[in-house]
Amino acid sequence: HSFILRDHNKCVLCGICVRTCDEIQGVGAVNFTFRGYATRISAFENKLLQESACLSCGECVVRCPVGALLPKNGAEPTYEVKTVCTYCGCGCGIYLGVRGGIIVGVRGDSSSPVNQGNLCVKGRFGYQFINHPERLTTPLIKRNGRFEEVSWEEALDLVASKFQEAQEKYGSEALGGLSSARATNEENYLFQKLLRSLGTNSIDHCARL
Ligand code: SF4
Ligand code: SF4
Ligand code: SF4
């Protein structure tokens, strides 16, 4: 499995993962299989977890009391930062685990009224993009077929001039904007205000693409 390590030798067959998957996640991807000494926790037909109905949420991993289920590539953080998941508009509360200036894990914030500590696969395991070497951290402008790093001022000036050019040539209705479900409500509000101030109502967001 891409995110979960399973060690059947450590499993004490407490059934917490089975109940978590069934009663909290409503998935039922794992259950007791075989009988007697051969009993083990596995997916339907003893399939690999990644080939089962498992959604990779990791809720069973969080609750396993003996380390039979562990996050892959997980390291012990030296400190945590309380924040909000940026992946979708639900806004689940999370703690980012940090070690040596790098994010090494995520756990749900049980005091958050939104998710009460539960997370989906993106919120729990999709944090590698933060420290990814190919992550874009500055705006880029394509010149002569190559992307060049530029300042925000230069990028915004270019966008404004292109908007103006299109507006003059084709009218305001030719303009449109796509916002992001990963932005906050306030940012999305400001985005639609900006577009409407330019004279267009063509506004949408990435979750519908
Ligand atoms: S990761 Fe989530 S969906 Fe998969 S077995 Fe565990 S609780 Fe069920
Ligand atoms: S929660 Fe851990 S120890 Fe309990 S049955 Fe599942 S894998 Fe085994
Ligand atoms: S954890 Fe999942 S459901 Fe929650 S905000 Fe992140 S992406 Fe959305």
mmCIF file of C-alpha atoms and ligand atoms in Angstrom:
data_model
loop_
_atom_site.group_PDB
_atom_site.id
_atom_site.type_symbol
_atom_site.label_atom_id
_atom_site.label_comp_id
_atom_site.label_asym_id
_atom_site.label_seq_id
_atom_site.Cartn_x
_atom_site.Cartn_y
_atom_site.Cartn_z
ATOM 1 C CA HIS A 1 0.000 0.000 0.000
ATOM 2 C CA SER A 2 1.291 3.469 -0.855
ATOM 3 C CA PHE A 3 0.658 4.947 2.586
ATOM 4 C CA ILE A 4 0.052 2.128 5.072
ATOM 5 C CA LEU A 5 2.385 -0.523 6.509
ATOM 6 C CA ARG A 6 0.708 -3.663 7.867
ATOM 7 C CA ASP A 7 2.454 -6.138 10.144
ATOM 8 C CA HIS A 8 0.223 -9.113 10.931
ATOM 9 C CA ASN A 9 2.759 -10.396 13.491
ATOM 10 C CA LYS A 10 1.997 -7.447 15.742
ATOM 11 C CA CYS A 11 -1.785 -7.625 15.338
ATOM 12 C CA VAL A 12 -3.689 -8.614 18.494
ATOM 13 C CA LEU A 13 -6.988 -9.005 16.615
ATOM 14 C CA CYS A 14 -8.693 -6.351 18.713
ATOM 15 C CA GLY A 15 -10.967 -5.505 15.787
ATOM 16 C CA ILE A 16 -10.639 -1.736 16.218
ATOM 17 C CA CYS A 17 -9.610 -1.279 12.584
ATOM 18 C CA VAL A 18 -12.596 -3.355 11.442
ATOM 19 C CA ARG A 19 -15.040 -1.299 13.479
ATOM 20 C CA THR A 20 -13.380 1.989 12.487
ATOM 21 C CA CYS A 21 -13.627 1.163 8.806
ATOM 22 C CA ASP A 22 -17.209 -0.051 9.106
ATOM 23 C CA GLU A 23 -18.760 2.230 11.717
ATOM 24 C CA ILE A 24 -16.858 5.507 11.282
ATOM 25 C CA GLN A 25 -15.826 5.449 7.640
ATOM 26 C CA GLY A 26 -18.778 3.363 6.421
ATOM 27 C CA VAL A 27 -16.479 1.480 4.046
ATOM 28 C CA GLY A 28 -16.073 -2.010 5.494
ATOM 29 C CA ALA A 29 -12.885 -2.703 3.564
ATOM 30 C CA VAL A 30 -11.383 -5.038 6.178
ATOM 31 C CA ASN A 31 -12.681 -7.806 8.429
ATOM 32 C CA PHE A 32 -11.630 -10.976 10.259
ATOM 33 C CA THR A 33 -10.740 -13.748 7.850
ATOM 34 C CA PHE A 34 -9.862 -17.423 8.367
ATOM 35 C CA ARG A 35 -10.449 -19.094 11.726
ATOM 36 C CA GLY A 36 -8.596 -20.175 14.872
ATOM 37 C CA TYR A 37 -4.832 -19.509 14.936
ATOM 38 C CA ALA A 38 -4.985 -18.529 11.264
ATOM 39 C CA THR A 39 -7.355 -15.627 11.937
ATOM 40 C CA ARG A 40 -6.126 -12.350 10.517
ATOM 41 C CA ILE A 41 -7.449 -8.983 9.463
ATOM 42 C CA SER A 42 -7.632 -8.648 5.731
ATOM 43 C CA ALA A 43 -9.616 -7.248 2.870
ATOM 44 C CA PHE A 44 -12.358 -9.200 1.105
ATOM 45 C CA GLU A 45 -10.931 -12.363 -0.526
ATOM 46 C CA ASN A 46 -7.623 -11.661 1.262
ATOM 47 C CA LYS A 47 -6.799 -9.090 -1.412
ATOM 48 C CA LEU A 48 -4.087 -6.496 -0.995
ATOM 49 C CA LEU A 49 -5.416 -3.391 0.728
ATOM 50 C CA GLN A 50 -4.741 -1.266 -2.347
ATOM 51 C CA GLU A 51 -6.835 -3.660 -4.455
ATOM 52 C CA SER A 52 -9.754 -3.606 -2.019
ATOM 53 C CA ALA A 53 -12.500 -1.091 -1.264
ATOM 54 C CA CYS A 54 -10.078 0.737 1.063
ATOM 55 C CA LEU A 55 -10.128 4.519 0.589
ATOM 56 C CA SER A 56 -6.698 4.959 2.201
ATOM 57 C CA CYS A 57 -8.071 7.375 4.775
ATOM 58 C CA GLY A 58 -5.734 6.028 7.451
ATOM 59 C CA GLU A 59 -8.349 6.175 10.215
ATOM 60 C CA CYS A 60 -7.609 2.542 11.110
ATOM 61 C CA VAL A 61 -3.895 3.374 11.302
ATOM 62 C CA VAL A 62 -4.551 6.135 13.809
ATOM 63 C CA ARG A 63 -6.523 3.801 16.073
ATOM 64 C CA CYS A 64 -4.463 0.594 15.908
ATOM 65 C CA PRO A 65 -3.198 0.245 19.503
ATOM 66 C CA VAL A 66 -0.100 -1.874 18.815
ATOM 67 C CA GLY A 67 1.543 -0.517 15.669
ATOM 68 C CA ALA A 68 0.351 -3.341 13.424
ATOM 69 C CA LEU A 69 -0.807 -0.538 11.142
ATOM 70 C CA LEU A 70 1.624 2.321 10.630
ATOM 71 C CA PRO A 71 1.944 5.221 8.214
ATOM 72 C CA LYS A 72 4.612 4.582 5.585
ATOM 73 C CA ASN A 73 7.540 7.012 5.553
ATOM 74 C CA GLY A 74 6.295 8.467 8.817
ATOM 75 C CA ALA A 75 8.847 10.095 11.125
ATOM 76 C CA GLU A 76 8.321 11.349 14.658
ATOM 77 C CA PRO A 77 7.743 15.128 14.517
ATOM 78 C CA THR A 78 9.645 17.433 16.869
ATOM 79 C CA TYR A 79 6.775 19.906 16.953
ATOM 80 C CA GLU A 80 3.317 20.396 15.454
ATOM 81 C CA VAL A 81 1.531 23.313 13.801
ATOM 82 C CA LYS A 82 -2.233 23.622 14.100
ATOM 83 C CA THR A 83 -3.825 24.628 10.801
ATOM 84 C CA VAL A 84 -6.580 23.816 8.282
ATOM 85 C CA CYS A 85 -6.346 21.325 5.397
ATOM 86 C CA THR A 86 -5.991 23.177 2.097
ATOM 87 C CA TYR A 87 -7.242 20.424 -0.186
ATOM 88 C CA CYS A 88 -10.967 21.112 -0.289
ATOM 89 C CA GLY A 89 -13.697 23.388 0.954
ATOM 90 C CA CYS A 90 -14.556 21.194 3.975
ATOM 91 C CA GLY A 91 -11.733 22.830 5.901
ATOM 92 C CA CYS A 92 -10.827 19.965 8.236
ATOM 93 C CA GLY A 93 -8.699 20.899 11.239
ATOM 94 C CA ILE A 94 -5.217 19.364 11.164
ATOM 95 C CA TYR A 95 -1.863 19.378 12.916
ATOM 96 C CA LEU A 96 1.191 19.363 10.653
ATOM 97 C CA GLY A 97 4.048 17.380 12.202
ATOM 98 C CA VAL A 98 7.415 19.049 11.521
ATOM 99 C CA ARG A 99 10.936 17.673 11.862
ATOM 100 C CA GLY A 100 14.053 19.483 10.670
ATOM 101 C CA GLY A 101 11.957 22.093 8.872
ATOM 102 C CA ILE A 102 10.163 19.406 6.840
ATOM 103 C CA ILE A 103 6.584 18.208 7.217
ATOM 104 C CA VAL A 104 6.697 14.537 8.160
ATOM 105 C CA GLY A 105 3.077 13.795 9.001
ATOM 106 C CA VAL A 106 -0.457 15.052 9.503
ATOM 107 C CA ARG A 107 -2.972 14.234 12.188
ATOM 108 C CA GLY A 108 -6.583 15.317 12.507
ATOM 109 C CA ASP A 109 -7.575 17.939 15.068
ATOM 110 C CA SER A 110 -10.123 16.257 17.335
ATOM 111 C CA SER A 111 -11.239 19.660 18.659
ATOM 112 C CA SER A 112 -12.257 20.819 15.164
ATOM 113 C CA PRO A 113 -16.065 20.913 14.829
ATOM 114 C CA VAL A 114 -15.679 20.198 11.101
ATOM 115 C CA ASN A 115 -13.967 16.812 11.186
ATOM 116 C CA GLN A 116 -13.598 15.918 14.879
ATOM 117 C CA GLY A 117 -10.171 14.483 14.115
ATOM 118 C CA ASN A 118 -11.131 12.438 11.043
ATOM 119 C CA LEU A 119 -9.381 12.990 7.722
ATOM 120 C CA CYS A 120 -9.597 11.689 4.175
ATOM 121 C CA VAL A 121 -6.625 10.351 2.203
ATOM 122 C CA LYS A 122 -5.723 13.756 0.775
ATOM 123 C CA GLY A 123 -5.638 15.543 4.100
ATOM 124 C CA ARG A 124 -3.748 12.776 5.900
ATOM 125 C CA PHE A 125 -1.269 11.540 3.314
ATOM 126 C CA GLY A 126 -1.165 14.177 0.568
ATOM 127 C CA TYR A 127 1.323 16.534 2.214
ATOM 128 C CA GLN A 128 4.453 15.698 0.177
ATOM 129 C CA PHE A 129 3.731 18.515 -2.259
ATOM 130 C CA ILE A 130 4.640 21.029 0.462
ATOM 131 C CA ASN A 131 8.332 20.086 0.447
ATOM 132 C CA HIS A 132 8.447 18.828 -3.129
ATOM 133 C CA PRO A 133 11.447 20.234 -5.059
ATOM 134 C CA GLU A 134 9.253 20.846 -8.123
ATOM 135 C CA ARG A 135 6.662 22.841 -6.201
ATOM 136 C CA LEU A 136 6.071 26.271 -7.737
ATOM 137 C CA THR A 137 6.948 28.952 -5.219
ATOM 138 C CA THR A 138 7.219 31.960 -7.543
ATOM 139 C CA PRO A 139 5.156 33.053 -10.564
ATOM 140 C CA LEU A 140 6.461 32.006 -13.986
ATOM 141 C CA ILE A 141 6.175 33.798 -17.321
ATOM 142 C CA LYS A 142 6.815 31.968 -20.574
ATOM 143 C CA ARG A 143 9.283 33.805 -22.797
ATOM 144 C CA ASN A 144 10.730 32.352 -25.983
ATOM 145 C CA GLY A 145 9.242 28.957 -25.117
ATOM 146 C CA ARG A 146 10.827 28.832 -21.638
ATOM 147 C CA PHE A 147 9.311 29.537 -18.239
ATOM 148 C CA GLU A 148 11.149 32.218 -16.275
ATOM 149 C CA GLU A 149 10.753 33.037 -12.602
ATOM 150 C CA VAL A 150 9.420 36.558 -12.068
ATOM 151 C CA SER A 151 8.244 38.716 -9.185
ATOM 152 C CA TRP A 152 4.573 38.881 -8.200
ATOM 153 C CA GLU A 153 4.515 42.547 -9.312
ATOM 154 C CA GLU A 154 5.663 41.633 -12.813
ATOM 155 C CA ALA A 155 3.254 38.693 -13.068
ATOM 156 C CA LEU A 156 0.277 40.733 -11.878
ATOM 157 C CA ASP A 157 1.172 43.600 -14.241
ATOM 158 C CA LEU A 158 1.179 41.128 -17.131
ATOM 159 C CA VAL A 159 -2.191 39.643 -16.108
ATOM 160 C CA ALA A 160 -3.691 43.138 -15.766
ATOM 161 C CA SER A 161 -2.406 44.198 -19.194
ATOM 162 C CA LYS A 162 -3.734 40.989 -20.808
ATOM 163 C CA PHE A 163 -7.112 41.526 -19.148
ATOM 164 C CA GLN A 164 -7.196 45.095 -20.432
ATOM 165 C CA GLU A 165 -6.205 43.994 -23.923
ATOM 166 C CA ALA A 166 -8.965 41.345 -24.057
ATOM 167 C CA GLN A 167 -11.506 43.753 -22.586
ATOM 168 C CA GLU A 168 -10.749 46.429 -25.193
ATOM 169 C CA LYS A 169 -10.747 43.955 -28.051
ATOM 170 C CA TYR A 170 -13.722 41.732 -27.187
ATOM 171 C CA GLY A 171 -15.603 43.427 -24.322
ATOM 172 C CA SER A 172 -15.851 42.561 -20.630
ATOM 173 C CA GLU A 173 -17.920 39.420 -21.230
ATOM 174 C CA ALA A 174 -14.864 37.878 -22.869
ATOM 175 C CA LEU A 175 -13.211 37.755 -19.456
ATOM 176 C CA GLY A 176 -13.694 34.871 -17.060
ATOM 177 C CA GLY A 177 -12.111 33.572 -13.905
ATOM 178 C CA LEU A 178 -11.556 30.168 -12.323
ATOM 179 C CA SER A 179 -11.094 30.204 -8.595
ATOM 180 C CA SER A 180 -10.060 27.390 -6.301
ATOM 181 C CA ALA A 181 -11.785 25.208 -3.735
ATOM 182 C CA ARG A 182 -8.445 25.320 -1.925
ATOM 183 C CA ALA A 183 -8.766 29.058 -1.339
ATOM 184 C CA THR A 184 -10.620 30.386 1.686
ATOM 185 C CA ASN A 185 -14.203 31.669 1.508
ATOM 186 C CA GLU A 186 -12.866 35.193 1.958
ATOM 187 C CA GLU A 187 -10.395 34.812 -0.921
ATOM 188 C CA ASN A 188 -13.115 33.403 -3.183
ATOM 189 C CA TYR A 189 -15.379 36.285 -2.211
ATOM 190 C CA LEU A 190 -12.677 38.802 -3.166
ATOM 191 C CA PHE A 191 -12.019 36.943 -6.423
ATOM 192 C CA GLN A 192 -15.630 37.179 -7.572
ATOM 193 C CA LYS A 193 -15.704 40.862 -6.539
ATOM 194 C CA LEU A 194 -12.637 41.487 -8.693
ATOM 195 C CA LEU A 195 -14.149 39.733 -11.718
ATOM 196 C CA ARG A 196 -17.495 41.512 -11.329
ATOM 197 C CA SER A 197 -15.715 44.867 -11.003
ATOM 198 C CA LEU A 198 -14.196 44.120 -14.424
ATOM 199 C CA GLY A 199 -17.700 43.670 -15.816
ATOM 200 C CA THR A 200 -18.047 39.899 -16.112
ATOM 201 C CA ASN A 201 -20.127 37.312 -14.291
ATOM 202 C CA SER A 202 -18.208 34.385 -15.794
ATOM 203 C CA ILE A 203 -16.810 32.962 -12.574
ATOM 204 C CA ASP A 204 -16.349 29.326 -11.677
ATOM 205 C CA HIS A 205 -14.076 27.152 -9.573
ATOM 206 C CA CYS A 206 -11.784 24.198 -10.110
ATOM 207 C CA ALA A 207 -13.950 21.615 -8.337
ATOM 208 C CA ARG A 208 -16.342 21.609 -11.332
ATOM 209 C CA LEU A 209 -13.655 20.976 -13.945
HETATM 210 S S1 SF4 B 1 -7.530 3.183 5.494
HETATM 211 FE FE1 SF4 B 1 -9.664 3.820 5.847
HETATM 212 S S2 SF4 B 1 -10.832 2.784 4.242
HETATM 213 FE FE2 SF4 B 1 -8.822 1.759 4.356
HETATM 214 S S3 SF4 B 1 -9.119 0.035 5.753
HETATM 215 FE FE3 SF4 B 1 -8.400 1.761 7.000
HETATM 216 S S4 SF4 B 1 -10.284 2.770 7.732
HETATM 217 FE FE4 SF4 B 1 -10.852 1.430 6.028
HETATM 218 S S1 SF4 B 2 -6.469 -2.340 15.107
HETATM 219 FE FE1 SF4 B 2 -4.392 -3.151 14.850
HETATM 220 S S2 SF4 B 2 -4.212 -4.731 16.422
HETATM 221 FE FE2 SF4 B 2 -6.394 -4.289 16.230
HETATM 222 S S3 SF4 B 2 -7.146 -5.799 14.746
HETATM 223 FE FE3 SF4 B 2 -6.598 -3.977 13.580
HETATM 224 S S4 SF4 B 2 -4.484 -4.299 12.917
HETATM 225 FE FE4 SF4 B 2 -4.906 -5.762 14.562
HETATM 226 S S1 SF4 B 3 -9.052 16.180 4.950
HETATM 227 FE FE1 SF4 B 3 -10.125 15.669 3.074
HETATM 228 S S2 SF4 B 3 -12.252 16.287 3.451
HETATM 229 FE FE2 SF4 B 3 -10.965 17.316 4.981
HETATM 230 S S3 SF4 B 3 -10.487 19.338 4.088
HETATM 231 FE FE3 SF4 B 3 -8.809 17.927 3.586
HETATM 232 S S4 SF4 B 3 -9.361 17.129 1.560
HETATM 233 FE FE4 SF4 B 3 -11.212 18.015 2.428
#
